[in-house]
Structure formats: C-alpha cells, structure tokens
JSON list of C-alpha atoms in Angstrom, two decimals:
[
{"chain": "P", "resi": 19, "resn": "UNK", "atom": "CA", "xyz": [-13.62, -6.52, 16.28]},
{"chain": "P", "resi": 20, "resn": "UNK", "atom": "CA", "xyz": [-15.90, -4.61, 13.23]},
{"chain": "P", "resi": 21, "resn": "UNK", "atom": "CA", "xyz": [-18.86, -6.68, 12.41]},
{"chain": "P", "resi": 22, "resn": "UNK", "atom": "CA", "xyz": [-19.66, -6.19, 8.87]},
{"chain": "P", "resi": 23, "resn": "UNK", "atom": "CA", "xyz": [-22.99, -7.09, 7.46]},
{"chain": "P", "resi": 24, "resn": "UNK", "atom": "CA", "xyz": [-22.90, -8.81, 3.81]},
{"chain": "P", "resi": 25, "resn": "UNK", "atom": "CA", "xyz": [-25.43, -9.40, 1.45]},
{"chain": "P", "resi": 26, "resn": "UNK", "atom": "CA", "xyz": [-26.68, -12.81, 1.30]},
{"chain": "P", "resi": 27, "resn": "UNK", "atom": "CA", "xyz": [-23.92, -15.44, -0.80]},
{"chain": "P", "resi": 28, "resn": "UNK", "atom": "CA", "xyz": [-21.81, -18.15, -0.37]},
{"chain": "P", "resi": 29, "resn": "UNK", "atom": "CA", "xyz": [-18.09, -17.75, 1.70]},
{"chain": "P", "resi": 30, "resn": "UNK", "atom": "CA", "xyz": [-16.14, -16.41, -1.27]},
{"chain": "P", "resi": 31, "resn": "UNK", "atom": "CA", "xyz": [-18.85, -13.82, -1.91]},
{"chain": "P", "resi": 32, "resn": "UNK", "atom": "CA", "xyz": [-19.00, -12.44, 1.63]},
{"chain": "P", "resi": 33, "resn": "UNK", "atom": "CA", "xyz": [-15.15, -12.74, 2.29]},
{"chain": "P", "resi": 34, "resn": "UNK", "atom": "CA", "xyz": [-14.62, -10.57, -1.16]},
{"chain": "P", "resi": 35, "resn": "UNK", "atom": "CA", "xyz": [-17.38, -8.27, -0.38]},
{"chain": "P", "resi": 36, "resn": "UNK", "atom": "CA", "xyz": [-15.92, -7.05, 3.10]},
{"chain": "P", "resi": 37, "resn": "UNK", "atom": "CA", "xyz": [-12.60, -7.28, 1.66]},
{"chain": "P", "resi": 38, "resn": "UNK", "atom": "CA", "xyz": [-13.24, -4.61, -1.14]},
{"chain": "P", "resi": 39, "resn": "UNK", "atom": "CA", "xyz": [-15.03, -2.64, 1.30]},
{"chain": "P", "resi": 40, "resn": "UNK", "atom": "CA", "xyz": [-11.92, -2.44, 4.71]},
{"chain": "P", "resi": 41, "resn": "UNK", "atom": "CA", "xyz": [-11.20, 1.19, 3.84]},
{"chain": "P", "resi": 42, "resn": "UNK", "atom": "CA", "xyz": [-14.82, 2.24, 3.95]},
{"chain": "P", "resi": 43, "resn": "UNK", "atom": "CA", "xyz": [-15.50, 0.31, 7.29]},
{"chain": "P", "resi": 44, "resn": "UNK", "atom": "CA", "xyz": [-11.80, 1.04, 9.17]},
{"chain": "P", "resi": 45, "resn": "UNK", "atom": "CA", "xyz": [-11.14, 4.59, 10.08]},
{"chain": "P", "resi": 46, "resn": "UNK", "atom": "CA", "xyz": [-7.01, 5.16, 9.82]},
{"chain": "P", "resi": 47, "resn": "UNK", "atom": "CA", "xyz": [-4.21, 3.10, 8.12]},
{"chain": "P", "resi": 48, "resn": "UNK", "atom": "CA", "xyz": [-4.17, -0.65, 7.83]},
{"chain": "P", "resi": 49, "resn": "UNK", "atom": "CA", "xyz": [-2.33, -3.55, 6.16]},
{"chain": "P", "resi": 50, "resn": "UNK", "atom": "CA", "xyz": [-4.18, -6.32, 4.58]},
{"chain": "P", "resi": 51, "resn": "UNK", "atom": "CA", "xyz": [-3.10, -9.86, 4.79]},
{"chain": "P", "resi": 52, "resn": "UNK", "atom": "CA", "xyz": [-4.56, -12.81, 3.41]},
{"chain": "P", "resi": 53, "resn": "UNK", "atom": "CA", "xyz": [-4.98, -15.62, 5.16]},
{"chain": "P", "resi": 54, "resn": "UNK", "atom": "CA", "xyz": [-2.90, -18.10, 3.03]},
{"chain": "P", "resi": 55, "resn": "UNK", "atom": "CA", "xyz": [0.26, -16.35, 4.67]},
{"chain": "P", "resi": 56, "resn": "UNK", "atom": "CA", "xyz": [2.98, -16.43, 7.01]},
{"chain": "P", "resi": 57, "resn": "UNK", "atom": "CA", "xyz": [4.30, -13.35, 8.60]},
{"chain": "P", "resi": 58, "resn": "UNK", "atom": "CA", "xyz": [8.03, -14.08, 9.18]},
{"chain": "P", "resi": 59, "resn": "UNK", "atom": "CA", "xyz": [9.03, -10.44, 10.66]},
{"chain": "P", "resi": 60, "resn": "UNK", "atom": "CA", "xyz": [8.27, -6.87, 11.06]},
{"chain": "P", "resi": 61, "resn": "UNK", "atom": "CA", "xyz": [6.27, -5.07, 8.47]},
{"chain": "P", "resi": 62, "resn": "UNK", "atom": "CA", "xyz": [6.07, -1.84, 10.45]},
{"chain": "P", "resi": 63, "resn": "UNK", "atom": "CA", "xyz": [8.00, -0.98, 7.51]},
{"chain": "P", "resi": 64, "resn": "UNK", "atom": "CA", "xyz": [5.16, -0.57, 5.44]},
{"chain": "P", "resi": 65, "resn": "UNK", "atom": "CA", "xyz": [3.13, 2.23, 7.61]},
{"chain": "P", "resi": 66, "resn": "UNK", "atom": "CA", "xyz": [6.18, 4.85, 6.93]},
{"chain": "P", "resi": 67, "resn": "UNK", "atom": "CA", "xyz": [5.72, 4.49, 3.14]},
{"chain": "P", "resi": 68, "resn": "UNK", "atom": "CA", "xyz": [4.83, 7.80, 1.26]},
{"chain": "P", "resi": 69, "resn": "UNK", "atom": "CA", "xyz": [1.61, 6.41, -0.77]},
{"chain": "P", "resi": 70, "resn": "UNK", "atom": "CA", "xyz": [-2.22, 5.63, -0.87]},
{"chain": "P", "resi": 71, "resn": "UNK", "atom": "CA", "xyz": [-1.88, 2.33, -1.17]},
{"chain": "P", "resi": 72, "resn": "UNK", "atom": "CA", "xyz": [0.96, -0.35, -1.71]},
{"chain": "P", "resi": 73, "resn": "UNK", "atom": "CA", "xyz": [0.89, -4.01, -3.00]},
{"chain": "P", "resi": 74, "resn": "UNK", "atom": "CA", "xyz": [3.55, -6.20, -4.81]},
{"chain": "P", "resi": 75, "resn": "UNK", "atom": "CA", "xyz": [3.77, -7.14, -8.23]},
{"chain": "P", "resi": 76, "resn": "UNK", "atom": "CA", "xyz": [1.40, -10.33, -8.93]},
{"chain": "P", "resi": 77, "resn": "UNK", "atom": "CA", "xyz": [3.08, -13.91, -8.94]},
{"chain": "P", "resi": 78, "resn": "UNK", "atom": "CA", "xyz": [6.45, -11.75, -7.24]},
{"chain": "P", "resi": 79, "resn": "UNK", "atom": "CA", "xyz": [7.65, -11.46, -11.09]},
{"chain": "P", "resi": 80, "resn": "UNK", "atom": "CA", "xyz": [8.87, -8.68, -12.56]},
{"chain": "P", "resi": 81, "resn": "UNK", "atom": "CA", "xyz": [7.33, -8.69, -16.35]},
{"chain": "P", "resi": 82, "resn": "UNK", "atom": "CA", "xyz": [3.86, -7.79, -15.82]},
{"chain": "P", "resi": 83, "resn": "UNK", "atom": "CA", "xyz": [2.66, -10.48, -18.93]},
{"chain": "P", "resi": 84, "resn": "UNK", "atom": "CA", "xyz": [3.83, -12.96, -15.87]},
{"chain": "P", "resi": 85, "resn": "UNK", "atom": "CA", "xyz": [1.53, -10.68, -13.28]},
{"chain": "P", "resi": 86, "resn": "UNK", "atom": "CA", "xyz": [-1.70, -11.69, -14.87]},
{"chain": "P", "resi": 87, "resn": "UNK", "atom": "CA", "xyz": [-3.37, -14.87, -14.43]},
{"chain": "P", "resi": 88, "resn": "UNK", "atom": "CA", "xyz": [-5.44, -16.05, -17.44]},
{"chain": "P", "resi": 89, "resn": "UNK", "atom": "CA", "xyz": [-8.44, -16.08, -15.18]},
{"chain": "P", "resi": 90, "resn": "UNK", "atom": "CA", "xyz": [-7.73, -12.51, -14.74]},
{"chain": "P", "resi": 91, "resn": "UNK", "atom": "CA", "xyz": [-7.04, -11.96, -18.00]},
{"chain": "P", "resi": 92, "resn": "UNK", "atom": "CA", "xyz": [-10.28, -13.12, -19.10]},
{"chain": "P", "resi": 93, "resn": "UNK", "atom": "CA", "xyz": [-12.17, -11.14, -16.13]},
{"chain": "P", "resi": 94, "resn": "UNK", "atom": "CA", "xyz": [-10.59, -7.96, -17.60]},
{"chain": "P", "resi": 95, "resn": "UNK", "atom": "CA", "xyz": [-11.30, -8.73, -20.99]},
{"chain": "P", "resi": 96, "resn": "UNK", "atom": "CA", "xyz": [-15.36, -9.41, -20.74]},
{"chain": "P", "resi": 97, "resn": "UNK", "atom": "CA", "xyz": [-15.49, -6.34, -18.45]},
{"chain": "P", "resi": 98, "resn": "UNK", "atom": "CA", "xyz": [-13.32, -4.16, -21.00]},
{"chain": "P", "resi": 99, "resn": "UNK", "atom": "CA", "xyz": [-11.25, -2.92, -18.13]},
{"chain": "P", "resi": 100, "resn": "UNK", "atom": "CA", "xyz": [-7.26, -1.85, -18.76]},
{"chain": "P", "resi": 101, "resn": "UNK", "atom": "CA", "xyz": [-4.51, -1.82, -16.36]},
{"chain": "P", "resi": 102, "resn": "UNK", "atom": "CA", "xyz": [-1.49, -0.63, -15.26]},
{"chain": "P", "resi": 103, "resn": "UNK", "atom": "CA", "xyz": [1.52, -1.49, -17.91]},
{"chain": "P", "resi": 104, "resn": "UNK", "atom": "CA", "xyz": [3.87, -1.25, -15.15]},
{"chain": "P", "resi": 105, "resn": "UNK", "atom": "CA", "xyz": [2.37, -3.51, -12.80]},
{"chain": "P", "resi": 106, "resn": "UNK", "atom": "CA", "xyz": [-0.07, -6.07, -11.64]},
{"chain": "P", "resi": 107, "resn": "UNK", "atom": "CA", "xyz": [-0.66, -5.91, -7.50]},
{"chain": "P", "resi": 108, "resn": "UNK", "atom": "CA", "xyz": [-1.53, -9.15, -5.62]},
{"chain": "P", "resi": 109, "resn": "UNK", "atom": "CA", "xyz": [-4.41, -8.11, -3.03]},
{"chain": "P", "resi": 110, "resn": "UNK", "atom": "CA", "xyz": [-3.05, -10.72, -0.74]},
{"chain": "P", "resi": 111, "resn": "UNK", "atom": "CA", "xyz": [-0.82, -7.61, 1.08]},
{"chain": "P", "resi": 112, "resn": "UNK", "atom": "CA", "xyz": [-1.91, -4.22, 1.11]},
{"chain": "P", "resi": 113, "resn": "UNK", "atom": "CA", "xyz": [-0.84, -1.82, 2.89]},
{"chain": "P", "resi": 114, "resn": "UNK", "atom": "CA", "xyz": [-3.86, 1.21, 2.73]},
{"chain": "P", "resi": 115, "resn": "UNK", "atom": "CA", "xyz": [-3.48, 4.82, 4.11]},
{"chain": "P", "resi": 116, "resn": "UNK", "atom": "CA", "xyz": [-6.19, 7.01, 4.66]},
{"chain": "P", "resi": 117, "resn": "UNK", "atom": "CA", "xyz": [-6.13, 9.17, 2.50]},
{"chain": "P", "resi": 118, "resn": "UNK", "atom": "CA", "xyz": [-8.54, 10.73, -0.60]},
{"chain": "P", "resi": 119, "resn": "UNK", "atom": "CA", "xyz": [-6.74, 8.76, -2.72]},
{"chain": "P", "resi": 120, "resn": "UNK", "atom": "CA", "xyz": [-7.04, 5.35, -1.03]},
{"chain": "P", "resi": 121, "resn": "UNK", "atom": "CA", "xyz": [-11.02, 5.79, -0.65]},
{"chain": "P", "resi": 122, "resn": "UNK", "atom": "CA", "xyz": [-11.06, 6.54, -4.07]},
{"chain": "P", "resi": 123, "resn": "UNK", "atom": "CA", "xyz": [-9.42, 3.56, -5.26]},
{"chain": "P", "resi": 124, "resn": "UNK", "atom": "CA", "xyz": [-11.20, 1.35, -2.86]},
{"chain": "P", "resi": 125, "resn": "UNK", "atom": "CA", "xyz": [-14.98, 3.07, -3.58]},
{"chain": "P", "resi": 126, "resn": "UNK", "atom": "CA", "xyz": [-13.85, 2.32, -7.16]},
{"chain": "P", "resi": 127, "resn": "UNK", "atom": "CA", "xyz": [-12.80, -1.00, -6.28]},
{"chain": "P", "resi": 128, "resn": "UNK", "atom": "CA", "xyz": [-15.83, -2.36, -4.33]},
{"chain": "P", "resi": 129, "resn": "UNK", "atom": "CA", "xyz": [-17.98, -1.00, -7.15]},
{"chain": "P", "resi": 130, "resn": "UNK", "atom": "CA", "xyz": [-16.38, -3.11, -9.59]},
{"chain": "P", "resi": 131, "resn": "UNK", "atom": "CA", "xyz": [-15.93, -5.79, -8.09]},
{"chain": "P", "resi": 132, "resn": "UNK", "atom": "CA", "xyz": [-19.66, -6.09, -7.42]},
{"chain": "P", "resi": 133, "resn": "UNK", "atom": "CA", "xyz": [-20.19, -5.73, -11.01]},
{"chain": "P", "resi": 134, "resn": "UNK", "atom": "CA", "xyz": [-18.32, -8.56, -12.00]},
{"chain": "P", "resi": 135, "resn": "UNK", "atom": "CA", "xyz": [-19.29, -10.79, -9.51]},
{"chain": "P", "resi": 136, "resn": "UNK", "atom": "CA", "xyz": [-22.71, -9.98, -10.76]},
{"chain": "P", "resi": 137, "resn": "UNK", "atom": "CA", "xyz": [-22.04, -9.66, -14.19]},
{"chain": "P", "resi": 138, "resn": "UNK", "atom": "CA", "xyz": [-19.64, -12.99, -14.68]},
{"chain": "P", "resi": 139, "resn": "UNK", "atom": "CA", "xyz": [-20.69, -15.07, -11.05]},
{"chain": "P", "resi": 140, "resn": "UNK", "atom": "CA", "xyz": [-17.20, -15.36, -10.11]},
{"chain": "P", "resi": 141, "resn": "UNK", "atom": "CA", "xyz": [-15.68, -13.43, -6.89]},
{"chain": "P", "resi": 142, "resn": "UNK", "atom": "CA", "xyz": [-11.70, -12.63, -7.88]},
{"chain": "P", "resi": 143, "resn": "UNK", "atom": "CA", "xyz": [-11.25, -9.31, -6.76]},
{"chain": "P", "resi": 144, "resn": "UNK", "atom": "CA", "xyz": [-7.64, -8.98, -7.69]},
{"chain": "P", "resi": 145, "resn": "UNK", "atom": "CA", "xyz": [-9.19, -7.63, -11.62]},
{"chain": "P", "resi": 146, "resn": "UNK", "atom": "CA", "xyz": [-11.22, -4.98, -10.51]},
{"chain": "P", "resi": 147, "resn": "UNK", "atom": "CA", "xyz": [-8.51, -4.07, -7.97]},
{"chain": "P", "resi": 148, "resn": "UNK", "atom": "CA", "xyz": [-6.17, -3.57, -10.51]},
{"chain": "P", "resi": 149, "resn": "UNK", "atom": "CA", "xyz": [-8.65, -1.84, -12.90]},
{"chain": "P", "resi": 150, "resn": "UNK", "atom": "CA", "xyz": [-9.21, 0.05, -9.82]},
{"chain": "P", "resi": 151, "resn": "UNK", "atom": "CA", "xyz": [-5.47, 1.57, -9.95]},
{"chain": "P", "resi": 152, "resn": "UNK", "atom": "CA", "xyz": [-5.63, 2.27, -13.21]},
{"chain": "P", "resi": 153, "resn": "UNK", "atom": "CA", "xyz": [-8.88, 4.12, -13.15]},
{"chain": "P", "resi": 154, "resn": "UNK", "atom": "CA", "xyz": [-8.34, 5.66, -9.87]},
{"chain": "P", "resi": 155, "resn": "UNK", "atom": "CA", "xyz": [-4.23, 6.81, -10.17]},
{"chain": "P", "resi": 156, "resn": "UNK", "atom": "CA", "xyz": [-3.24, 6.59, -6.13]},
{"chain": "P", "resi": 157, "resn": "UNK", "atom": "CA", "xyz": [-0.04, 7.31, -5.18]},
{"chain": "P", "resi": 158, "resn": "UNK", "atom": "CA", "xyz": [0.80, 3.42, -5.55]},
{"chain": "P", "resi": 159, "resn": "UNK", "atom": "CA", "xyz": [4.42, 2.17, -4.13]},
{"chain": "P", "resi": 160, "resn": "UNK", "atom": "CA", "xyz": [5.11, -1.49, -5.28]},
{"chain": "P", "resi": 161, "resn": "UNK", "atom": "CA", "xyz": [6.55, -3.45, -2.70]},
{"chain": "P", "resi": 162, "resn": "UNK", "atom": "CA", "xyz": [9.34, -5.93, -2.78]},
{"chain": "P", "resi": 163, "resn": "UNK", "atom": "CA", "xyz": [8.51, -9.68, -3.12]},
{"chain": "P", "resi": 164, "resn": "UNK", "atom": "CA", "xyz": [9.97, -9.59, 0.54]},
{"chain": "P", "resi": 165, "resn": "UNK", "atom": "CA", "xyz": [6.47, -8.31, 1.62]},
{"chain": "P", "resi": 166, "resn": "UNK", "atom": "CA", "xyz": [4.42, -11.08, 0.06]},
{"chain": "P", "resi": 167, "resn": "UNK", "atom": "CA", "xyz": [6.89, -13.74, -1.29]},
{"chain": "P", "resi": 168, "resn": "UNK", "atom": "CA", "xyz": [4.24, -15.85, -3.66]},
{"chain": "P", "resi": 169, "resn": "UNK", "atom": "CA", "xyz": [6.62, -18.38, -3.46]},
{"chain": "P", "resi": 170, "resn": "UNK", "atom": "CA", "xyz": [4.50, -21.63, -5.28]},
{"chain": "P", "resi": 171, "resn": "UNK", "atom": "CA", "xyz": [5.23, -19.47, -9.03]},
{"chain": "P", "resi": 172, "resn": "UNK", "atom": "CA", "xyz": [8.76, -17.71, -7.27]},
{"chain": "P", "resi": 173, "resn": "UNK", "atom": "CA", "xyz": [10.55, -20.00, -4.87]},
{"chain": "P", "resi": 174, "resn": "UNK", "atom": "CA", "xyz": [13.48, -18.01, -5.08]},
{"chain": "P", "resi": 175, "resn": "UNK", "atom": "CA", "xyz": [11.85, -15.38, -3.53]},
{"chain": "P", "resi": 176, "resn": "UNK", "atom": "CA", "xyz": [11.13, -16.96, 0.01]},
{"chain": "P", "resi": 177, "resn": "UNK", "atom": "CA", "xyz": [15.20, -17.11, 1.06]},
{"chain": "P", "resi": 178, "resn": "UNK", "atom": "CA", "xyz": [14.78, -12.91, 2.44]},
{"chain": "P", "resi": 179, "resn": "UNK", "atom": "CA", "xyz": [10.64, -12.89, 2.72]},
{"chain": "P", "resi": 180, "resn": "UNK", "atom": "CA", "xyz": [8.89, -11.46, 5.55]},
{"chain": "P", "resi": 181, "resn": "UNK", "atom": "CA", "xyz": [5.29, -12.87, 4.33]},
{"chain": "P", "resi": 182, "resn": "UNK", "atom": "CA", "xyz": [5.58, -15.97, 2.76]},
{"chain": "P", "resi": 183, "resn": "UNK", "atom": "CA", "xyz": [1.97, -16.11, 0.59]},
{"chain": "P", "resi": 184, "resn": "UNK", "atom": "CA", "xyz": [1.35, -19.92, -0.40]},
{"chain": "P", "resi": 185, "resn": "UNK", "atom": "CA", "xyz": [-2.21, -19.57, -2.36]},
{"chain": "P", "resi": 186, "resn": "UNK", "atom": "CA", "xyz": [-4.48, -22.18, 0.17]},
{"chain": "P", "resi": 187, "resn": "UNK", "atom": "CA", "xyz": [-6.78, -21.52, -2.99]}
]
C-alpha cells in the first residue's frame, strides 16, 4: 500500500487528486483501472506496448465528436484547452510507463486538473487529461474497446471485452 496525503475536499476531490498524481507517487509501470469495472482476462498485454501512456477512445466509439461528453466539452471550452483530433482517451484504463514522456503528461495533467477544479468546482479529470495529451505529445497507443469496453453508450462492444467499464457514476 502508498498512503497518499490530499488536500482537504470532499471524496471526488481526493479520489481525482491522487488519481492525477499515480505516476508521481509509483516508481515503474502501472495500469490504471477504475473502479466501475470488471476485469474479464489478462491485460498483461498492455505492459509490452511500445508507448508512454495508453487509453481507449472515450465512449469505445470511433468518431471522436462521439468521444466527448458535453460536460467535457464545456470543461474544455471555459478553460480554452484543445485536444487531440484523433482521439478522446477514457481515464478509466491506463496503462502508464515510466518514462520522460509519461511524467510529463501526468505533471501536466495534475496541474490542470487542479486548475479546473479550482477554477470551475467540478473534479472530471478526463478534460485536462486529454488537454494533457495534446499539450504534452507522449508516445500515446489507443487501445481497443476490448481493454475498457464502455459498454452502457457501446453494448456491442462487451461480446470480446477484457474490462467491461459500466460508469457506477
């Protein structure tokens, strides 16, 4: 276990806050997992991948105008942050290396997400993650929807998932 110690806030502040912060506190690679998942199989698949960092594609669509939640949307719009046009990554699986790279997209993405949070009073991290990747340019690899089947906007993708990702919230 790594106790981290949080500023003062309510659940979704603290859970966000050590969230945006794993690669600072955990020394080698490590896969993120929400906790509105199921894992279904092996994902040592992910620790051979060639990258910083790898997520799927929001909502497991492939149009990124169907990646982007209109909360989000609105998030990146009153911070006047742009993102990837290829992609929108779900936070809910990430697989991080350590590497330069990954600590400079996560420093980035701790640092913005505290600035919306205070800025707006709202604790998504999933804009300032993706503002993050845009900013920051890590080697990125884009999993399948097999890795984090977000199955309540994709049902079709649960048939082959390993993660199932149902969205408790």
């Amino acid at each position: 276990w790594i106790v981290v110690d949080t500023p003062a806030g309510g659940p979704a502040f603290r859970n966000r806050f050590v969230k945006t912060r794993l690669r600072q506190t955990i020394d080698g690679p490590f896969l993120y997992l929400d906790c509105d998942l199921l894992v279904r199989g092996d994902l040592g698949e992910l620790f051979t991948l060639d990258a910083d960092v790898a997520g799927a594609a929001n909502h497991s669509r492939p149009a990124v105008d169907e990646q982007i939640w209109r909360t989000d949307a609105r998030i990146l719009e009153a911070m006047g942050w742009e993102t990837r046009q290829d992609v929108y990554v779900n936070g809910g699986v990430m697989f991080c290396n350590d590497t330069p790279g990954a600590r400079r997209l996560c420093s980035d993405w701790h640092l913005r997400w505290l600035e919306s949070s205070r800025k707006l009073a709202g604790h998504q991290d999933q804009p300032a993650l993706n503002a993050a990747l845009q900013a920051t340019q890590p080697r990125l690899v884009v999993i399948p929807p097999r890795f984090n089947a977000q199955f309540r906007y994709t049902v079709g993708t649960v048939s082959d998932a390993v993660v199932w990702h149902y969205y408790s919230s």
